[in-house]
Coordinates of C-alpha atoms in Angstrom, one line a residue:
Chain A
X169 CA 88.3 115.9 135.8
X170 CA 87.9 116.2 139.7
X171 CA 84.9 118.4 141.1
X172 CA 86.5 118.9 144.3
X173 CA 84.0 117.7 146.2
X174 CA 85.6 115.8 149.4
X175 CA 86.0 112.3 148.4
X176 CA 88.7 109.4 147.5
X177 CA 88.8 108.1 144.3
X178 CA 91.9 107.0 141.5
X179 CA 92.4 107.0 138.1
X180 CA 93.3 103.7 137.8
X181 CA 95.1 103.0 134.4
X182 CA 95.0 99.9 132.1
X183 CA 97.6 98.6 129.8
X184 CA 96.0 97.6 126.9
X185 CA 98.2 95.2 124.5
X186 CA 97.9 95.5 121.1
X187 CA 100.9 93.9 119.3
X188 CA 99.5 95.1 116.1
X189 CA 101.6 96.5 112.9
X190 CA 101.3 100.2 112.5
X191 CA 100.9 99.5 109.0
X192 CA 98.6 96.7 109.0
X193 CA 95.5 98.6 107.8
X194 CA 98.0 99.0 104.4
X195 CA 99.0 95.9 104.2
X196 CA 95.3 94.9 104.2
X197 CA 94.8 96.7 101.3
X198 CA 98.0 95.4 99.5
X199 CA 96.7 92.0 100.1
X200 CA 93.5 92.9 98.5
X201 CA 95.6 94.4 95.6
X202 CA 97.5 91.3 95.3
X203 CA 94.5 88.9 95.1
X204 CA 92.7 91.2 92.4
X205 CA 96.2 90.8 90.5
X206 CA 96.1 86.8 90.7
X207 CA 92.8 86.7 90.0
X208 CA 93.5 88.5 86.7
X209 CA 96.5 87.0 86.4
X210 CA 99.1 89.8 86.2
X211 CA 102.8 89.6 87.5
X212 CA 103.3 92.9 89.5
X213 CA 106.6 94.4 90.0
X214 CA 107.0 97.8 92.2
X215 CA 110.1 99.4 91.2
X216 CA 112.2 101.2 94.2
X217 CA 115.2 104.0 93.3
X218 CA 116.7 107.0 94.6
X219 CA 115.2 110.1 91.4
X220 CA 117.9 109.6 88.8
X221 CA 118.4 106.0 89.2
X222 CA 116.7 105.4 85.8
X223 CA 113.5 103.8 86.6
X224 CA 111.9 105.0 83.6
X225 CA 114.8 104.2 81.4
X226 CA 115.3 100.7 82.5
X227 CA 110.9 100.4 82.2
X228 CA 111.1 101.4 78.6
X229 CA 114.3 99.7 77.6
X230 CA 112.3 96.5 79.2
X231 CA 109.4 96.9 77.6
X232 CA 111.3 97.0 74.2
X233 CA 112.8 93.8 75.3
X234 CA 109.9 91.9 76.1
X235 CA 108.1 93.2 72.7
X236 CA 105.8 90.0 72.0
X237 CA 106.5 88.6 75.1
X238 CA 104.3 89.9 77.8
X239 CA 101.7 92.6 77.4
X240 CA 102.6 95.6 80.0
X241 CA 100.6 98.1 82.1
X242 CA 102.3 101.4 83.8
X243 CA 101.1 103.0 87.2
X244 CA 103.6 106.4 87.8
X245 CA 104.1 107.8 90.9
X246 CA 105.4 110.6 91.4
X247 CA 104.8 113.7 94.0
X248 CA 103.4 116.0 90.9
X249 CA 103.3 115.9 86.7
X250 CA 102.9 113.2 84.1
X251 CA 106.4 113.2 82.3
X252 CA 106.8 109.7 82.6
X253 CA 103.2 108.4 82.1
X254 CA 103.7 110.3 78.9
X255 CA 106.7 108.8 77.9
X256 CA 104.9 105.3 79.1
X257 CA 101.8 106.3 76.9
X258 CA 103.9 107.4 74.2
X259 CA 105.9 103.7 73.7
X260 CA 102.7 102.1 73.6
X261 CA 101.7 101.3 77.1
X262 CA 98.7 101.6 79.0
X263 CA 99.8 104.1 82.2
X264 CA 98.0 105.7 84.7
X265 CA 99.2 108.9 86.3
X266 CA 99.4 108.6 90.1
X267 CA 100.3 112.5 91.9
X268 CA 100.9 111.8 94.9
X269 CA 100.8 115.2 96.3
X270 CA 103.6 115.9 99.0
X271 CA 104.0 111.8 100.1
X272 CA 107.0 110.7 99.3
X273 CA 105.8 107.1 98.6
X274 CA 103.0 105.3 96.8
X275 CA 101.2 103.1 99.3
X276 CA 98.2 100.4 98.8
X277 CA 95.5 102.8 98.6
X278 CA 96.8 104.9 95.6
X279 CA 97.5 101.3 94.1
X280 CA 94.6 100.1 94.5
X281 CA 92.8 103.5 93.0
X282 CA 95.1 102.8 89.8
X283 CA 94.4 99.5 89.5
X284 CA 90.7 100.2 88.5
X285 CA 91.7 102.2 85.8
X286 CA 93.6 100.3 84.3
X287 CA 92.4 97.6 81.3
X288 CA 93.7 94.7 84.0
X289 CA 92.1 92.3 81.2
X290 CA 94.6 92.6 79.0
X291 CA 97.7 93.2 80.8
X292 CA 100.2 90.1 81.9
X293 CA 102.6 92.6 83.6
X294 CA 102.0 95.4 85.6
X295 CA 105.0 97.7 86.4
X296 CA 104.7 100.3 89.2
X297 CA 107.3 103.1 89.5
X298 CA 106.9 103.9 92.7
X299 CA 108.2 107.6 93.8
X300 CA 112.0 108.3 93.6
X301 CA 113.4 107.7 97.4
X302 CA 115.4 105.3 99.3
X303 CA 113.9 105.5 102.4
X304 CA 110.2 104.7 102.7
X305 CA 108.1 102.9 100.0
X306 CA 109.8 99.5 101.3
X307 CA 107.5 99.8 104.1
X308 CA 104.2 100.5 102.5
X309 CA 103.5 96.9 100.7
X310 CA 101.4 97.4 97.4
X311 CA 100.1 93.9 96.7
X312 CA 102.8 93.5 94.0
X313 CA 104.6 90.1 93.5
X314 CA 108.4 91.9 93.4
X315 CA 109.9 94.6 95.2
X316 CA 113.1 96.0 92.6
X317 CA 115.3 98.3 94.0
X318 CA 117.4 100.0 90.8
X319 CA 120.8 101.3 92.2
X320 CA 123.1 103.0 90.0
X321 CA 127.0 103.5 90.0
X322 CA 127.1 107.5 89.9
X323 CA 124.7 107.4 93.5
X324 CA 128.0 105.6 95.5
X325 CA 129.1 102.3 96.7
X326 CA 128.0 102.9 100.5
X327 CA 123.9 103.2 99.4
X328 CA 123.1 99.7 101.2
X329 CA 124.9 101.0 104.3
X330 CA 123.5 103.9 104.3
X331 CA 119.4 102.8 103.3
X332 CA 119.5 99.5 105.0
X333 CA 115.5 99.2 105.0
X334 CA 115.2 100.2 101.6
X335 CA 118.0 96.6 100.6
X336 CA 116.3 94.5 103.1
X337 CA 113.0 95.2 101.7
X338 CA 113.9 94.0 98.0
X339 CA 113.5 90.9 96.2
X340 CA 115.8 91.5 93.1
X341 CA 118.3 94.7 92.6
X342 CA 119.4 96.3 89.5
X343 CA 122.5 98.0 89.0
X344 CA 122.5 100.7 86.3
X345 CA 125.1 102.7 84.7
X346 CA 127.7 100.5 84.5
X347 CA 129.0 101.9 81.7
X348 CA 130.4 105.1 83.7
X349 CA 131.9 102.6 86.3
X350 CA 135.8 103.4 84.8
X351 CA 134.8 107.1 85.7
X352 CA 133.8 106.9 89.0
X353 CA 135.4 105.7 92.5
X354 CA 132.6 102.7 93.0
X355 CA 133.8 99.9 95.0
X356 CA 131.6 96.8 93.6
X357 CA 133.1 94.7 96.3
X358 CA 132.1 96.6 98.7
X359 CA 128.3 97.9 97.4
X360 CA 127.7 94.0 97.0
X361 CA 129.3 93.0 100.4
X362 CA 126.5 95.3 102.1
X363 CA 123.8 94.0 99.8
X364 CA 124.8 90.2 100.3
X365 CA 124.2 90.9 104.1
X366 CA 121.0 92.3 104.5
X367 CA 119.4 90.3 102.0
X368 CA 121.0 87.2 101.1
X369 CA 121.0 85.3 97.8
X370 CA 119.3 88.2 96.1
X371 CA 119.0 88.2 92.3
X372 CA 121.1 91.2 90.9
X373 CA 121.8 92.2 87.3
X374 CA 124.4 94.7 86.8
X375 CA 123.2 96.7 83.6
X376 CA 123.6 99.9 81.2
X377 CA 120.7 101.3 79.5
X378 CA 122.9 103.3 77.3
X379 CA 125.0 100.6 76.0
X380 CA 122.2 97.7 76.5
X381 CA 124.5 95.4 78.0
X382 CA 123.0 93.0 81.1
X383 CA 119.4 93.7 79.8
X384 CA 118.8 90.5 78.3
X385 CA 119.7 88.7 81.2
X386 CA 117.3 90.9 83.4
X387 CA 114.5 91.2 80.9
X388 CA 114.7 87.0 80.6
X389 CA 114.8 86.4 84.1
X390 CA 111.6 88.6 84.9
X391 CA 109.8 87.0 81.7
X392 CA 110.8 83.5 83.6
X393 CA 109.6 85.1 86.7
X394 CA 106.2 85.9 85.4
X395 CA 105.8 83.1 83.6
X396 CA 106.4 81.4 87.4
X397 CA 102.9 83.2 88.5
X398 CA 101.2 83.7 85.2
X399 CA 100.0 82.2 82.0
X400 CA 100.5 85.0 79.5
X401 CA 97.8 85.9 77.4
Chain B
X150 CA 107.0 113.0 105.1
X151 CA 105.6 109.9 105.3
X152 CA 105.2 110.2 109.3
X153 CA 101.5 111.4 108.3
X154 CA 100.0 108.5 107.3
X155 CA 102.2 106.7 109.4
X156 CA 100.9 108.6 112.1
X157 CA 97.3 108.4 110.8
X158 CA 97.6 104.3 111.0
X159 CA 99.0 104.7 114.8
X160 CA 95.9 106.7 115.4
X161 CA 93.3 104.1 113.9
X162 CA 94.7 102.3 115.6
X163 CA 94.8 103.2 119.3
X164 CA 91.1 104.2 119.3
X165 CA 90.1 100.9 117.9
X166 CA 92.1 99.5 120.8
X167 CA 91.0 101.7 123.1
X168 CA 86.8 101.5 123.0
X169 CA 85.9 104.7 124.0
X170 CA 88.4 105.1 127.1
X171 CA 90.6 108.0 127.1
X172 CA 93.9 107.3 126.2
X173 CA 96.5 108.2 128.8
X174 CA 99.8 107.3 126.6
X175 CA 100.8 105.0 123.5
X176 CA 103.6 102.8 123.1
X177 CA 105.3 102.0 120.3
X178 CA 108.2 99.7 119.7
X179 CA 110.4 100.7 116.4
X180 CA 113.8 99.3 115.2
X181 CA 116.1 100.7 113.6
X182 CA 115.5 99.8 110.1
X183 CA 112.0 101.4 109.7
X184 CA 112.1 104.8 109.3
X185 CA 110.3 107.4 111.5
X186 CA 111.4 110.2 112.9
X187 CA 110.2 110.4 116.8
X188 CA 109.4 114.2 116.8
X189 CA 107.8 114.2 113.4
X190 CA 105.5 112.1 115.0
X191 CA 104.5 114.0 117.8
X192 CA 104.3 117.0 115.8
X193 CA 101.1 115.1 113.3
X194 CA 99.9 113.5 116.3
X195 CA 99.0 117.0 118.1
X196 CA 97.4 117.5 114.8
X197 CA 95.4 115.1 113.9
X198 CA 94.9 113.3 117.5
X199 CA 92.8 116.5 118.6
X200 CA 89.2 115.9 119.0
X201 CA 89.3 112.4 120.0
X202 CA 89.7 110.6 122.9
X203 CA 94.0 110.3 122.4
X204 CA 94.2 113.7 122.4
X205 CA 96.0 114.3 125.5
X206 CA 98.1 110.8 124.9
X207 CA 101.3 110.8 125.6
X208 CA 103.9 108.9 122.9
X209 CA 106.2 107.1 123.9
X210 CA 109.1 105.6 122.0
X211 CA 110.8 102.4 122.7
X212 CA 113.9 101.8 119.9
X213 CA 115.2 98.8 119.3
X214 CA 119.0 98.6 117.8
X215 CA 119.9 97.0 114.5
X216 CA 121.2 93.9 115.5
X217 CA 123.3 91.3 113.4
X218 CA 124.4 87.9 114.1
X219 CA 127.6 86.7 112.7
X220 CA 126.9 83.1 111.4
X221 CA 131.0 82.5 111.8
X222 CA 131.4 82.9 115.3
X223 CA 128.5 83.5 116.7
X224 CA 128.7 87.5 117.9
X225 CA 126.0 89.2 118.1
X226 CA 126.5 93.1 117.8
X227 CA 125.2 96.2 116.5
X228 CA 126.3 97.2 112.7
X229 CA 128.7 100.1 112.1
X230 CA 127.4 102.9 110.0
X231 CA 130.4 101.8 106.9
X232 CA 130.6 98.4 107.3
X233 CA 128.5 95.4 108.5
X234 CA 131.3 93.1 109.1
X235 CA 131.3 91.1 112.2
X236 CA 133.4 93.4 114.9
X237 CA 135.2 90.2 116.9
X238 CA 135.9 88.2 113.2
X239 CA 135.8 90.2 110.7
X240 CA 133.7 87.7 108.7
X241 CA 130.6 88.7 105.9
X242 CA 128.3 85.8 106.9
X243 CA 126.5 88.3 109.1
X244 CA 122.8 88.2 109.3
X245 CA 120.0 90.8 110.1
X246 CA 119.0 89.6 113.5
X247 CA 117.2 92.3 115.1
X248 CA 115.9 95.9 114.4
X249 CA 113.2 95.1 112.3
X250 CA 110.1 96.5 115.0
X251 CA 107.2 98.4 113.9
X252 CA 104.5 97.9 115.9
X253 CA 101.7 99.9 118.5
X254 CA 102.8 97.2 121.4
X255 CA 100.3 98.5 124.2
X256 CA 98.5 101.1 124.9
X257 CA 97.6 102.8 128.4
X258 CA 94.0 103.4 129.0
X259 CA 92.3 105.1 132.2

C-alpha cells in the first residue's frame, strides 16, 4: 500500500460496532416463513433428532392418530434421497422432498423454497423433519411455531449433557423407545435432570411407537396445541 | 458442516458493516452453546472472503463459557461435562445463565 515515496502518513484503524446476530439474515427469513404460515393458518412443528431417533415413525404413527383431526403437510430433509417423502406420500400426505446436499441442517431458505410447493390451503399442520443431528438445526430458526426434539432410550441417558444447544433450543421433547428401557442401562433420572436444567418446565411425553403407548397423550396435546394458534379447517 | 453458511452470514455481514473500507479483522463473540468450530471457520472464510474487501481480515475469536446460576445458593459456575449440578450445593435448580453468544460484535476497519 505504501509507494515509498518519503512522507508520514498512518493507517489509522476504526472499530466498527456491529452487535448483530450472525444468523440474523435467517432468522429474517424464518420470520417471513412464520407469517406466511399464520396467515394461512397452519401450526408448524420442526422436528429435531439424532438419525435413528424415529422421526418418521413417530410422524406417521401421529398422523394416524390425528386421522380426522387436523389435515397434515410433510417437508423432508435430509442430506440426499426421498425414502421418507415416499413413505409420507405413501400414508396419504402431501410431502415435499428437501436434499439438502452436504448441510447438515435445514435452515429458512430451504423452508421457505418448500413452502411454495406445498397446497398451504389445505393444510392445518405442517410437520418438518428437519435433518437427523443433534448439534445444529437448533440454531437455524425455520419460522415454525414448535421446535421437538425426539430422544430415544437406545441413544443414552447423558444426550442433554452432551448436546446442550440442541435441549435448550426445544419447546417440547419426546422420548421414544421406551419399550426397550428394561434392556438398556438408561438412567431416566438422570436424562430428565439434564433436560429439567437447561430448559425448564418443558413438555415431555415418554412414548413407544412399537407398542403405541404415550401417543395419545402426545398426539392430544399437539392437537390442543394447534388448536391454540389455529382454527382447523 | 454447517460453518459454511455460518460463515457466509458472517461475511454478509462485515461488508455491509464495513461500506467499502477494507476490513483489517472481525470479531466475533460465541458461547459455548452454539456450535462452530474456530478453524472451520477460518478455513471457509479464506475461501469465500477472497475477492472482496475482507479478504486479508483477520478472525478473531472471543468465547464465552457456559455459565449456570444455581437458584439455591446463589453460585455461579461453569457446568461439568456429566453433570450440571451446582458444584458448592449440589442442588438441580440451576439455570442457564451465560454461554448463549453468537454475534459479529465489532469489526475493525482502516
Amino acid at each position: 500500500m505504501c509507494d515509498g515515496h518519503n512522507h508520514t502518513h498512518s493507517h489509522t484503524t476504526t472499530r466498527v460496532p456491529v452487535a448483530e446476530q450472525i444468523l440474523s439474515a435467517n432468522d429474517r427469513i424464518a420470520q417471513r416463513n412464520h407469517s406466511l404460515l399464520h396467515q394461512k393458518n397452519i401450526y408448524g412443528i420442526n422436528i429435531m433428532a439424532s438419525p435413528g431417533a424415529g422421526k418418521t415413525s413417530v410422524l406417521l404413527k401421529t398422523l394416524e392418530a390425528l386421522q380426522g383431526r387436523l389435515k397434515i403437510g410433510v417437508i423432508e430433509g435430509d442430506p440426499a434421497g426421498s425414502i421418507d417423502t415416499e413413505r409420507a406420500i405413501k400414508a396419504g400426505m402431501p410431502a415435499i422432498q428437501v436434499n439438502t446436499g452436504g448441510e447438515c441442517h435445514m435452515d429458512a431458505v430451504m423452508m421457505e423454497d418448500a413452502l411454495s410447493q406445498l397446497p398451504l390451503d389445505d393444510l392445518d399442520l405442517l410437520v418438518v423433519e428437519n435433518v437427523g443431528n443433534l448439534i445444529c438445526p437448533a440454531n437455524f430458526r425455520l419460522g415454525t411455531h414448535l421446535n421437538l426434539v425426539i430422544a430415544s432410550i437406545p441413544e443414552g441417558d447423558d444426550k442433554p449433557y452432551k448436546y446442550p444447544g440442541m435441549y435448550m433450543g426445544m419447546q417440547a421433547l419426546i422420548v421414544n423407545k421406551i419399550d426397550i428401557l428394561p434392556y438398556v442401562p438408561f438412567d431416566m433420572d438422570y436424562f430428565q435432570q439434564g433436560v429439567e436444567i437447561l430448559n425448564p418446565g418443558i413438555a415431555t411425553f415418554p412414548l413407544s411407537c412399537r407398542t403405541g403407548e404415550g401417543l395419545d397423550a402426545w398426539a392430544d396435546w399437539l392437537v390442543e396445541k394447534a388448536r391454540a394458534e389455529i382454527t382447523p379447517k | 458442516m454447517h460453518e459454511l453458511s455460518v460463515t457466509q452470514s458472517i461475511l454478509d455481514i462485515v461488508l455491509q458493516h464495513a461500506k467499502e473500507r477494507k476490513v483489517q479483522q472481525v470479531n466475533l463473540v460465541i458461547g459455548q452453546f452454539s456450535s462452530i468450530v474456530d478453524d472451520s471457520v477460518q478455513f471457509y472464510w479464506d475461501i469465500i472472503a477472497k475477492e472482496t474487501l475482507a479478504a486479508e481480515a483477520k478472525l478473531h475469536f472471543e468465547r464465552i463459557p457456559g455459565e449456570m446460576t444455581c437458584s439455591s445458593c446463589n453460585h455461579v459456575f461453569h457446568p461439568g461435562s456429566e453433570t450440571f449440578l451446582c458444584p458448592a450445593c449440589e442442588s438441580n435448580a440451576v439455570r442457564v445463565s451465560g454461554g448463549r453468544e453468537f454475534q459479529v460484535d465489532s469489526i475493525d476497519v482502516e
